[in-house]
CSV table of C-alpha atoms in Angstrom, one decimal:
chain,number,residue,atom,x,y,z
A,29,MET,CA,0.0,0.0,0.0
A,30,ASP,CA,2.8,2.4,0.9
A,31,SER,CA,4.4,2.0,-2.5
A,32,VAL,CA,1.1,2.7,-4.2
A,33,ASN,CA,0.7,5.9,-2.3
A,34,ARG,CA,4.2,7.3,-3.1
A,35,SER,CA,3.7,6.5,-6.7
A,36,ALA,CA,0.4,8.4,-6.7
A,37,VAL,CA,1.8,11.5,-4.9
A,38,THR,CA,5.2,12.0,-6.5
A,39,PRO,CA,4.0,12.5,-10.1
A,40,SER,CA,1.6,15.2,-9.0
A,41,LYS,CA,4.4,17.4,-7.3
A,42,SER,CA,6.7,16.9,-10.2
A,43,LYS,CA,4.1,18.2,-12.7
A,44,LEU,CA,3.4,21.3,-10.6
A,45,ALA,CA,7.1,22.1,-10.4
A,46,ARG,CA,7.5,21.8,-14.2
A,47,THR,CA,4.5,24.0,-14.8
A,48,PHE,CA,5.8,26.7,-12.5
A,49,ALA,CA,9.2,26.6,-14.2
A,50,LYS,CA,7.6,27.1,-17.6
A,51,VAL,CA,5.7,30.1,-16.4
A,52,LEU,CA,8.9,31.8,-15.1
A,53,HIS,CA,10.7,31.0,-18.3
A,54,ILE,CA,7.9,32.6,-20.4
A,55,ARG,CA,7.8,35.7,-18.3
A,56,ALA,CA,11.6,36.1,-18.5
A,57,LEU,CA,11.5,35.8,-22.3
A,58,THR,CA,8.6,38.3,-22.6
A,59,GLY,CA,10.2,41.0,-20.5
A,60,ARG,CA,13.4,40.9,-22.5
A,61,ASN,CA,11.6,41.3,-25.8
A,62,GLN,CA,9.7,44.3,-24.5
A,63,THR,CA,13.0,45.9,-23.3
A,64,LEU,CA,14.5,45.4,-26.7
A,65,LYS,CA,11.5,47.0,-28.5
A,66,PHE,CA,11.5,50.1,-26.3
A,67,SER,CA,15.2,50.6,-27.0
A,68,GLU,CA,14.7,50.4,-30.7
A,69,HIS,CA,11.9,52.9,-30.6
A,70,VAL,CA,14.1,55.5,-28.8
A,71,LYS,CA,16.9,55.0,-31.3
A,72,GLU,CA,14.5,55.6,-34.2
A,73,ASP,CA,13.1,58.9,-32.6
A,74,VAL,CA,16.6,60.2,-32.1
A,75,VAL,CA,17.5,59.6,-35.7
A,76,LYS,CA,14.3,61.2,-36.9
A,77,ASN,CA,14.9,64.3,-34.7
A,78,ASP,CA,18.4,64.7,-36.0
A,79,ALA,CA,17.2,64.5,-39.6
A,80,VAL,CA,14.5,67.2,-39.0
A,81,LYS,CA,17.1,69.4,-37.2
A,82,SER,CA,19.5,69.0,-40.1
A,83,GLU,CA,16.7,69.8,-42.7
A,84,LEU,CA,15.6,72.9,-40.7
A,85,LEU,CA,19.2,74.1,-40.5
A,86,LYS,CA,19.7,73.7,-44.2
A,87,LYS,CA,16.4,75.6,-45.0
A,88,THR,CA,17.4,78.5,-42.6
A,89,GLN,CA,20.8,78.8,-44.2
A,90,PHE,CA,19.3,78.8,-47.7
A,91,LYS,CA,16.7,81.4,-46.8
A,92,SER,CA,19.3,83.7,-45.3
A,93,PHE,CA,21.4,83.3,-48.4
A,94,ASN,CA,18.4,84.2,-50.7
A,95,GLU,CA,17.6,87.4,-48.7
A,96,GLU,CA,21.1,88.7,-49.0
A,97,ASP,CA,21.1,87.9,-52.6
A,98,GLU,CA,17.8,89.8,-53.2
A,99,LYS,CA,19.2,92.9,-51.3
A,100,LEU,CA,22.3,92.8,-53.5
A,101,GLN,CA,20.3,92.5,-56.7
A,102,LYS,CA,18.0,95.3,-55.6
A,103,ALA,CA,21.0,97.6,-54.8
A,104,ALA,CA,22.6,96.7,-58.2
A,105,ALA,CA,19.3,97.5,-60.0
A,106,GLU,CA,19.0,100.9,-58.3
A,107,ALA,CA,22.7,101.6,-59.2
A,108,PHE,CA,22.0,100.6,-62.8
A,109,LEU,CA,19.0,102.9,-63.0
A,110,ALA,CA,20.9,105.8,-61.5
A,111,LYS,CA,23.7,105.2,-64.0
A,112,LEU,CA,21.1,105.1,-66.8
A,113,PHE,CA,19.5,108.4,-65.8
A,114,ALA,CA,22.9,110.0,-65.4
A,115,ASN,CA,23.8,108.9,-68.9
A,116,VAL,CA,20.5,110.3,-70.3
A,117,SER,CA,21.2,113.7,-68.6
A,118,ALA,CA,24.7,113.6,-70.2
A,119,VAL,CA,23.1,113.0,-73.6
A,120,LYS,CA,20.7,115.9,-73.0
A,121,SER,CA,23.5,118.2,-71.9
A,122,ALA,CA,25.6,117.3,-75.0
A,123,TYR,CA,22.6,117.9,-77.3
A,124,ALA,CA,22.0,121.3,-75.7
A,125,GLN,CA,25.7,122.1,-76.3
A,126,LEU,CA,25.2,121.1,-80.0
A,127,GLN,CA,22.1,123.4,-80.3
A,128,PHE,CA,24.0,126.3,-78.7
A,129,ALA,CA,26.9,125.9,-81.2
A,130,GLN,CA,24.5,126.1,-84.1
A,131,SER,CA,23.3,129.6,-83.4
A,132,PRO,CA,25.5,131.5,-83.9
A,133,TYR,CA,27.2,129.1,-86.2
A,134,ASP,CA,30.4,127.7,-84.5
A,135,PRO,CA,31.9,124.8,-86.6
A,136,ASP,CA,34.5,123.8,-84.0
A,137,GLY,CA,31.8,123.8,-81.3
A,138,ILE,CA,29.5,121.8,-83.4
A,139,GLN,CA,32.1,119.1,-84.1
A,140,SER,CA,33.1,118.9,-80.4
A,141,ALA,CA,29.4,118.7,-79.3
A,142,ASP,CA,28.7,116.1,-82.0
A,143,GLU,CA,31.5,113.9,-80.8
A,144,LEU,CA,30.2,114.2,-77.3
A,145,VAL,CA,26.7,113.2,-78.3
A,146,VAL,CA,28.0,110.1,-80.1
A,147,SER,CA,30.1,109.1,-77.1
A,148,GLU,CA,27.2,109.4,-74.7
A,149,LEU,CA,24.9,107.5,-77.1
A,150,LYS,CA,27.6,104.7,-77.2
A,151,ASN,CA,27.6,104.6,-73.4
A,152,LEU,CA,23.8,104.4,-73.5
A,153,SER,CA,24.0,101.4,-75.9
A,154,GLU,CA,26.5,99.7,-73.6
A,155,LEU,CA,24.1,100.1,-70.7
A,156,LYS,CA,21.4,98.5,-72.9
A,157,GLN,CA,23.5,95.5,-73.6
A,158,CYS,CA,24.3,95.1,-69.8
A,159,PHE,CA,20.6,95.2,-69.1
A,160,VAL,CA,19.9,92.5,-71.7
A,161,LYS,CA,22.6,90.3,-70.4
A,162,LYS,CA,21.8,91.2,-66.7
A,163,GLN,CA,25.3,92.2,-66.0
A,164,PHE,CA,24.8,94.4,-63.0
A,165,ASP,CA,27.5,95.8,-60.7
A,166,GLU,CA,26.8,93.6,-57.6
A,167,TYR,CA,30.1,94.2,-55.9
A,168,SER,CA,30.0,98.0,-55.2
A,169,PRO,CA,26.5,99.3,-56.0
A,170,GLU,CA,26.9,102.1,-53.4
A,171,LYS,CA,29.9,103.5,-55.2
A,172,THR,CA,28.2,103.2,-58.6
A,173,LEU,CA,25.1,105.0,-57.2
A,174,LEU,CA,27.2,107.9,-55.8
A,175,LEU,CA,29.2,108.3,-59.0
A,176,ALA,CA,26.0,108.3,-61.1
A,177,GLU,CA,24.5,111.0,-59.0
A,178,ILE,CA,27.7,113.1,-59.3
A,179,GLN,CA,27.6,112.7,-63.1
A,180,GLU,CA,24.0,113.6,-63.3
A,181,GLN,CA,24.5,116.8,-61.2
A,182,LYS,CA,27.4,117.8,-63.5
A,183,SER,CA,25.3,117.3,-66.6
A,184,VAL,CA,22.4,119.3,-65.1
A,185,LEU,CA,24.8,122.1,-64.2
A,186,LYS,CA,26.3,122.1,-67.6
A,187,THR,CA,22.8,122.2,-69.2
A,188,TYR,CA,21.9,125.2,-67.1
A,189,ASP,CA,25.1,126.9,-68.0
A,190,ILE,CA,24.4,126.5,-71.7
A,191,MET,CA,20.8,127.8,-71.2
A,192,GLY,CA,22.2,130.8,-69.4
A,193,LYS,CA,24.6,131.5,-72.3
A,194,LYS,CA,21.8,131.1,-74.7
A,195,LEU,CA,19.6,133.5,-72.8
A,196,ASP,CA,22.4,135.9,-72.6
A,197,SER,CA,23.0,135.8,-76.4
A,198,GLN,CA,19.2,136.3,-76.9
A,199,LEU,CA,19.3,139.3,-74.6
A,200,LYS,CA,22.2,140.8,-76.6
A,201,LEU,CA,20.2,140.2,-79.8
A,202,LYS,CA,17.1,141.9,-78.3
A,203,GLU,CA,19.2,144.9,-77.2
A,204,SER,CA,20.6,145.2,-80.7
A,205,GLU,CA,17.1,145.1,-82.1
A,206,ILE,CA,16.0,147.8,-79.6
A,207,MET,CA,18.9,150.0,-80.7
A,208,PHE,CA,18.0,149.5,-84.3
A,209,LEU,CA,14.3,150.3,-83.7
A,210,ARG,CA,15.3,153.4,-81.7
A,211,GLU,CA,17.4,154.6,-84.7
A,212,LYS,CA,14.4,154.0,-87.0
A,213,LEU,CA,12.1,155.9,-84.5
A,214,THR,CA,14.6,158.8,-84.5
A,215,GLU,CA,14.6,158.8,-88.3
A,216,ALA,CA,10.8,158.7,-88.4
A,217,ASN,CA,10.5,161.5,-85.9
A,218,LYS,CA,12.8,163.6,-88.0
A,219,GLU,CA,10.7,162.9,-91.1
A,220,ASN,CA,7.6,163.8,-89.2
A,221,LYS,CA,9.0,167.1,-88.1
A,222,LEU,CA,10.0,167.9,-91.7
A,223,LEU,CA,6.5,167.0,-92.8
A,224,GLU,CA,5.0,169.1,-90.0
A,225,LYS,CA,7.2,172.1,-91.0
A,226,ARG,CA,6.0,171.7,-94.6
A,227,LEU,CA,2.4,171.6,-93.4
A,228,ASN,CA,2.8,174.6,-91.2
A,229,ALA,CA,4.5,176.5,-94.0
A,230,SER,CA,1.6,175.7,-96.3
A,231,GLY,CA,-1.0,176.1,-93.5
A,232,PRO,CA,-3.4,173.5,-92.1
A,233,VAL,CA,-5.9,172.1,-94.5
A,234,SER,CA,-9.3,173.5,-93.5
A,235,PRO,CA,-12.4,174.9,-95.2
A,236,LEU,CA,-11.5,178.2,-93.4
A,237,ASP,CA,-8.2,178.5,-95.3
A,238,ASN,CA,-9.7,180.3,-98.2
A,239,LEU,CA,-12.1,182.3,-96.0
A,240,HIS,CA,-12.6,185.9,-97.1
A,241,PHE,CA,-14.2,188.7,-95.3
A,242,SER,CA,-16.8,189.2,-98.1
A,243,SER,CA,-17.8,185.5,-98.0
A,244,LEU,CA,-18.2,185.2,-94.2
A,245,SER,CA,-21.3,183.4,-93.1
A,246,PRO,CA,-22.8,181.8,-89.9
A,247,SER,CA,-21.7,178.3,-91.2
A,248,HIS,CA,-18.1,179.4,-90.9
A,249,PHE,CA,-18.8,180.4,-87.3
A,250,ILE,CA,-20.5,177.1,-86.5
A,251,MET,CA,-17.5,175.2,-88.0
A,252,PHE,CA,-15.0,177.1,-85.9
A,253,LEU,CA,-17.2,176.8,-82.8
A,254,ARG,CA,-16.9,173.0,-83.1
A,255,GLN,CA,-13.1,173.2,-83.2
A,256,THR,CA,-13.2,175.4,-80.2
A,257,ILE,CA,-15.3,173.0,-78.2
A,258,ARG,CA,-12.9,170.1,-79.0
A,259,SER,CA,-10.0,172.3,-77.8
A,260,ILE,CA,-11.9,173.1,-74.5
A,261,ARG,CA,-12.6,169.4,-73.9
A,262,SER,CA,-9.0,168.5,-74.5
A,263,PHE,CA,-7.9,171.0,-71.8
A,264,VAL,CA,-10.6,169.7,-69.4
A,265,ARG,CA,-9.3,166.2,-69.8
A,266,LEU,CA,-5.7,167.3,-69.0
A,267,LEU,CA,-6.9,169.4,-66.0
A,268,SER,CA,-8.9,166.4,-64.6
A,269,LYS,CA,-5.9,164.1,-64.9
A,270,GLU,CA,-3.7,166.6,-63.1
A,271,MET,CA,-6.2,167.0,-60.4
A,272,VAL,CA,-6.5,163.2,-59.9
A,273,TYR,CA,-2.7,162.9,-59.7
A,274,ALA,CA,-2.6,165.7,-57.1
A,275,GLY,CA,-5.1,163.8,-54.9
A,276,TRP,CA,-8.3,165.7,-55.7
A,277,LYS,CA,-11.7,164.0,-55.5
A,278,LEU,CA,-13.4,164.9,-58.7
A,279,ASP,CA,-16.9,164.0,-57.4
A,280,ASP,CA,-16.5,166.6,-54.6
A,281,ALA,CA,-15.0,169.2,-57.0
A,282,ALA,CA,-17.9,168.7,-59.4
A,283,SER,CA,-20.4,169.1,-56.6
A,284,SER,CA,-18.8,172.3,-55.5
A,285,ILE,CA,-18.9,173.6,-59.1
A,286,GLU,CA,-22.6,172.6,-59.6
A,287,PRO,CA,-24.1,172.1,-56.2
A,288,GLY,CA,-27.3,170.1,-55.9
A,289,ILE,CA,-26.9,168.3,-59.3
A,290,GLU,CA,-27.4,164.5,-59.4
A,291,PHE,CA,-25.3,163.2,-62.2
A,292,LEU,CA,-27.0,160.3,-64.1
A,293,LYS,CA,-23.6,158.7,-64.9
A,294,ALA,CA,-20.3,158.7,-63.2
A,295,ASN,CA,-18.6,160.1,-66.3
A,296,ASP,CA,-21.0,163.0,-66.5
A,297,ILE,CA,-19.0,164.9,-63.8
A,298,CYS,CA,-16.7,166.0,-66.7
A,299,PHE,CA,-19.6,168.3,-67.9
A,300,ALA,CA,-19.3,170.2,-64.6
A,301,PHE,CA,-15.6,171.0,-65.2
A,302,GLU,CA,-16.4,171.9,-68.9
A,303,SER,CA,-19.1,174.2,-67.7
A,304,PHE,CA,-16.7,175.9,-65.3
A,305,VAL,CA,-14.0,176.4,-67.9
A,306,CYS,CA,-16.5,177.8,-70.5
A,307,ARG,CA,-18.0,180.1,-67.9
A,308,GLU,CA,-14.7,181.6,-67.0
A,309,MET,CA,-13.2,181.7,-70.5
A,310,PHE,CA,-16.3,183.1,-72.3
A,311,ASP,CA,-16.9,185.7,-69.6
A,312,GLY,CA,-16.9,189.1,-71.3
A,313,PHE,CA,-17.3,187.6,-74.8
A,314,ASN,CA,-20.0,190.1,-75.8
A,315,CYS,CA,-17.6,193.0,-75.0
A,316,PRO,CA,-14.9,194.1,-77.6
A,317,ASN,CA,-11.5,192.8,-76.5
A,318,PHE,CA,-13.2,190.8,-73.6
A,319,SER,CA,-13.1,194.1,-71.7
A,320,ILE,CA,-9.4,193.7,-71.1
A,321,SER,CA,-8.5,196.7,-73.3
A,322,THR,CA,-9.9,200.2,-73.4
A,323,GLU,CA,-8.5,201.1,-76.8
A,324,PRO,CA,-10.9,203.1,-78.9
A,325,LEU,CA,-12.7,201.3,-81.7
A,326,SER,CA,-13.3,202.7,-85.1
A,327,GLU,CA,-16.6,202.8,-86.9
A,328,GLN,CA,-18.6,199.6,-87.5
A,329,LYS,CA,-17.3,198.6,-90.9
A,330,LYS,CA,-13.7,199.3,-90.0
A,331,ARG,CA,-14.1,197.5,-86.7
A,332,GLN,CA,-15.4,194.4,-88.5
A,333,ARG,CA,-12.5,194.4,-90.8
A,334,LEU,CA,-10.1,194.9,-87.8
A,335,PHE,CA,-11.4,191.8,-86.0
A,336,PHE,CA,-11.3,189.7,-89.2
A,337,ASP,CA,-7.7,190.7,-89.8
A,338,ARG,CA,-6.9,189.6,-86.2
A,339,PHE,CA,-8.6,186.3,-86.9
A,340,THR,CA,-6.5,185.8,-90.1
A,341,GLU,CA,-3.3,186.8,-88.5
A,342,LEU,CA,-3.5,184.4,-85.5
A,343,ARG,CA,-5.3,181.5,-87.1
A,344,SER,CA,-2.3,179.8,-88.7
A,345,VAL,CA,0.3,180.6,-86.0
A,346,LYS,CA,1.1,178.6,-82.9
A,347,PRO,CA,0.2,180.3,-79.6
A,348,ALA,CA,3.7,180.0,-78.2
A,349,ASP,CA,5.2,181.6,-81.3
A,350,TYR,CA,2.6,184.4,-81.4
A,351,LEU,CA,3.2,185.1,-77.6
A,352,ALA,CA,6.9,185.3,-78.2
A,353,TRP,CA,6.4,187.5,-81.3
A,354,LYS,CA,3.9,189.9,-79.7
A,355,PRO,CA,4.2,189.5,-75.9
A,356,LYS,CA,2.1,192.7,-75.3
A,357,SER,CA,-0.6,192.1,-77.8
A,358,THR,CA,-4.3,192.0,-76.8
A,359,PHE,CA,-4.3,188.2,-77.2
A,360,ALA,CA,-1.3,187.9,-74.9
A,361,ARG,CA,-3.1,190.0,-72.2
A,362,PHE,CA,-6.2,187.8,-72.7
A,363,CYS,CA,-4.1,184.6,-72.1
A,364,ARG,CA,-2.5,186.1,-69.0
A,365,ALA,CA,-5.8,187.4,-67.5
A,366,LYS,CA,-7.8,184.2,-68.2
A,367,TYR,CA,-5.1,181.8,-66.8
A,368,LEU,CA,-4.9,183.8,-63.6
A,369,LYS,CA,-8.6,183.8,-63.2
A,370,LEU,CA,-9.3,180.2,-64.3
A,371,ILE,CA,-6.4,178.4,-62.4
A,372,HIS,CA,-6.7,179.3,-58.7
A,373,PRO,CA,-3.4,179.5,-56.8
A,374,LYS,CA,-4.4,176.6,-54.5
A,375,LEU,CA,-5.2,174.5,-57.5
A,376,GLU,CA,-1.9,175.4,-59.2
A,377,ASP,CA,0.1,174.7,-56.0
A,378,SER,CA,-1.5,171.3,-55.5
A,379,ILE,CA,-0.9,170.3,-59.1
A,380,PHE,CA,2.7,171.5,-59.6
A,381,SER,CA,3.7,171.9,-55.9
A,382,ASN,CA,4.7,175.5,-56.7
A,383,LEU,CA,3.4,178.8,-58.3
A,384,ASP,CA,6.1,179.1,-60.9
A,385,GLN,CA,3.7,179.5,-63.9
A,386,ARG,CA,1.7,182.2,-62.2
A,387,ASN,CA,4.9,184.0,-61.2
A,388,ILE,CA,6.2,183.8,-64.8
A,389,LEU,CA,3.0,185.3,-66.1
A,390,ASN,CA,3.0,188.1,-63.6
A,391,SER,CA,6.6,188.9,-64.7
A,392,GLY,CA,5.4,189.5,-68.2
A,393,GLU,CA,6.7,186.2,-69.7
A,394,TYR,CA,5.0,182.9,-70.6
A,395,PRO,CA,5.6,179.4,-69.4
A,396,GLU,CA,6.8,176.7,-71.7
A,397,SER,CA,5.1,173.8,-69.9
A,398,THR,CA,2.7,171.3,-71.6
A,399,PHE,CA,-0.1,172.4,-69.3
A,400,PHE,CA,0.2,176.1,-70.4
A,401,SER,CA,0.7,175.0,-74.0
A,402,THR,CA,-2.7,173.2,-73.9
A,403,PHE,CA,-4.3,176.1,-72.1
A,404,SER,CA,-2.9,178.6,-74.7
A,405,GLU,CA,-4.2,176.5,-77.6
A,406,MET,CA,-7.7,176.6,-76.0
A,407,ALA,CA,-7.4,180.3,-75.3
A,408,LYS,CA,-6.4,180.9,-79.0
A,409,ARG,CA,-9.5,179.1,-80.2
A,410,ILE,CA,-11.8,181.1,-78.0
A,411,TRP,CA,-10.1,184.4,-78.9
A,412,LEU,CA,-10.4,183.6,-82.6
A,413,LEU,CA,-14.1,182.7,-82.2
A,414,HIS,CA,-14.5,186.1,-80.5
A,415,CYS,CA,-12.7,187.9,-83.4
A,416,LEU,CA,-15.0,186.0,-85.9
A,417,ALA,CA,-18.1,186.9,-83.9
A,418,PHE,CA,-17.2,190.7,-84.1
A,419,SER,CA,-16.6,190.3,-87.8
A,420,PHE,CA,-20.3,189.9,-88.4
A,421,ASP,CA,-22.9,192.6,-88.7
A,422,PRO,CA,-24.8,192.4,-86.4
A,423,VAL,CA,-22.2,191.0,-84.0
A,424,ALA,CA,-22.7,187.4,-82.9
A,425,SER,CA,-23.8,187.4,-79.3
A,426,ILE,CA,-23.5,184.7,-76.7
A,427,PHE,CA,-26.2,183.4,-74.4
A,428,GLN,CA,-26.5,180.9,-71.5
A,429,LEU,CA,-29.5,179.4,-69.7
A,430,SER,CA,-29.9,179.4,-66.0
A,431,ARG,CA,-30.9,176.4,-63.8
A,432,GLY,CA,-34.5,175.4,-63.8
A,433,CYS,CA,-35.4,176.6,-67.3
A,434,ARG,CA,-37.7,174.4,-69.4
A,435,PHE,CA,-36.0,172.5,-72.2
A,436,SER,CA,-36.4,173.9,-75.7
A,437,ASP,CA,-35.3,172.2,-78.9
A,438,VAL,CA,-34.8,175.6,-80.5
A,439,TYR,CA,-32.2,177.0,-78.1
A,440,MET,CA,-30.8,173.9,-76.4
A,441,GLU,CA,-29.0,170.6,-77.1
A,442,SER,CA,-29.2,168.0,-74.4
A,443,LEU,CA,-26.0,166.2,-73.4
A,444,ASN,CA,-27.9,163.6,-71.4
A,445,GLU,CA,-30.9,162.2,-73.3
A,446,GLU,CA,-31.5,159.8,-70.4
A,447,ALA,CA,-33.3,162.6,-68.6
A,448,PHE,CA,-36.2,162.1,-71.0
A,449,LEU,CA,-36.7,158.4,-70.1
A,450,SER,CA,-38.5,159.1,-66.8
A,451,TRP,CA,-40.7,161.8,-68.3
A,452,ASP,CA,-44.4,160.8,-68.5
A,453,GLY,CA,-45.5,163.9,-70.4
A,454,SER,CA,-46.7,165.9,-67.5
A,455,PRO,CA,-45.3,169.4,-66.6
A,456,GLU,CA,-44.3,168.1,-63.2
A,457,THR,CA,-41.9,165.5,-64.6
A,458,GLU,CA,-40.6,167.6,-67.5
A,459,PRO,CA,-36.7,167.7,-67.6
A,460,ARG,CA,-35.2,171.0,-66.6
A,461,VAL,CA,-31.9,172.6,-67.2
A,462,GLY,CA,-29.4,171.7,-64.5
A,463,PHE,CA,-26.6,173.9,-65.9
A,464,THR,CA,-25.2,175.2,-69.3
A,465,VAL,CA,-22.2,173.3,-70.4
A,466,ASN,CA,-21.3,175.2,-73.6
A,467,PRO,CA,-22.9,178.6,-74.5
A,468,GLY,CA,-25.1,179.3,-77.5
A,469,PHE,CA,-24.9,182.1,-80.0
A,470,LYS,CA,-27.1,184.3,-82.1
A,471,ILE,CA,-26.0,185.7,-85.5
A,472,GLY,CA,-28.8,187.8,-86.8
A,473,LYS,CA,-31.7,185.4,-87.1
A,474,THR,CA,-29.5,182.3,-86.8
A,475,VAL,CA,-29.5,180.6,-83.5
A,476,ILE,CA,-26.7,178.2,-82.5
A,477,GLN,CA,-27.9,175.9,-79.7
A,478,CYS,CA,-26.2,175.9,-76.3
A,479,GLN,CA,-25.4,172.5,-74.8
A,480,VAL,CA,-27.1,171.8,-71.5
A,481,TYR,CA,-27.2,169.1,-68.8
A,482,LEU,CA,-30.7,168.3,-67.8
A,483,CYS,CA,-31.9,167.2,-64.3
């Protein structure tokens, strides 16, 4: 029995031991494999990281190299453009020099400028080839840029210098033209003076040239009256200009001459000055010799002939020449008296800043100024008209109309027709005489209208 039991127990223990040994062996093998796999994974990751780092490093170095290359290319392109523009400026300067040498013609200058233009065009062609082949200066673009700028400034300065010389030559040409025109003007003035002397020698062309005492008529008086009025208006324009230059306000002066008159137009104030001049100059017209002389007069027929001879004597002579010829004549005394009465000392002092002309007249002499020359021409016309008036039988008489008179077509000529526009036909609105501008005359039954300003 004992042997049976040992044999039954022993195999069972031995089987358990073998099973336990197998389990331990399997675990040992499994753990080693896992350790080997982990180690392999770590090695692969390290290799991968090294590859990535190497790739990144290569890309960074390549990128840095590209940026530097782009900067160099950009700087080289800018330098090339600067060089190109500098060369264009040089061509422009050379061409300007060529144009300048052509006028006035300079063969040596033309040849030199032509060679310079050809040289600069060759440089421009070389730059074109460099651009086509992309041969830029990438080693020292800063230096190239600076040299190009210096070259361009030199070309610009040279161009301005040539333009200055050209303008200077044009100025000299204009000055020579001015001198030539001045010489022609001097010659023309000499010819005009000769023609004027010839005309004065033959007398002015006028219907009154062949006037005879026996053929005297009112139409001759009317014709000469128109010339006299033109002379008066010429003096009024000169007087007005002188007053303006002296600081006078013409509106205030016109209001003091004709107070209470409302002028319809701004330019109508000239009629007030014309009225003042006529009033002073024609004062005493109806009296022989304007009441400035008390010499006895002969009988009517001889007196008419005397005044007509005075008219004929003075008509074709300049006032200045006549005053120098006969400084104590009746006309000379008339000029002196009317100037001293018409031109107030304050007015003369404000216009000329002195009283020289008045002092010269008081000393018995006559001024040689333009102002007195215009005045004496007007005085001569009025004096001749007076002589012509006393050549008629009956004598031509003067008349003026006072303010407020009703308008009459027979005796008046209106200088402002606008006054009739507001008239509705009723007596209350009928235009009235504001003042007489130029006097009227009567020669027998002939009436010569006076000129009036209506209000």
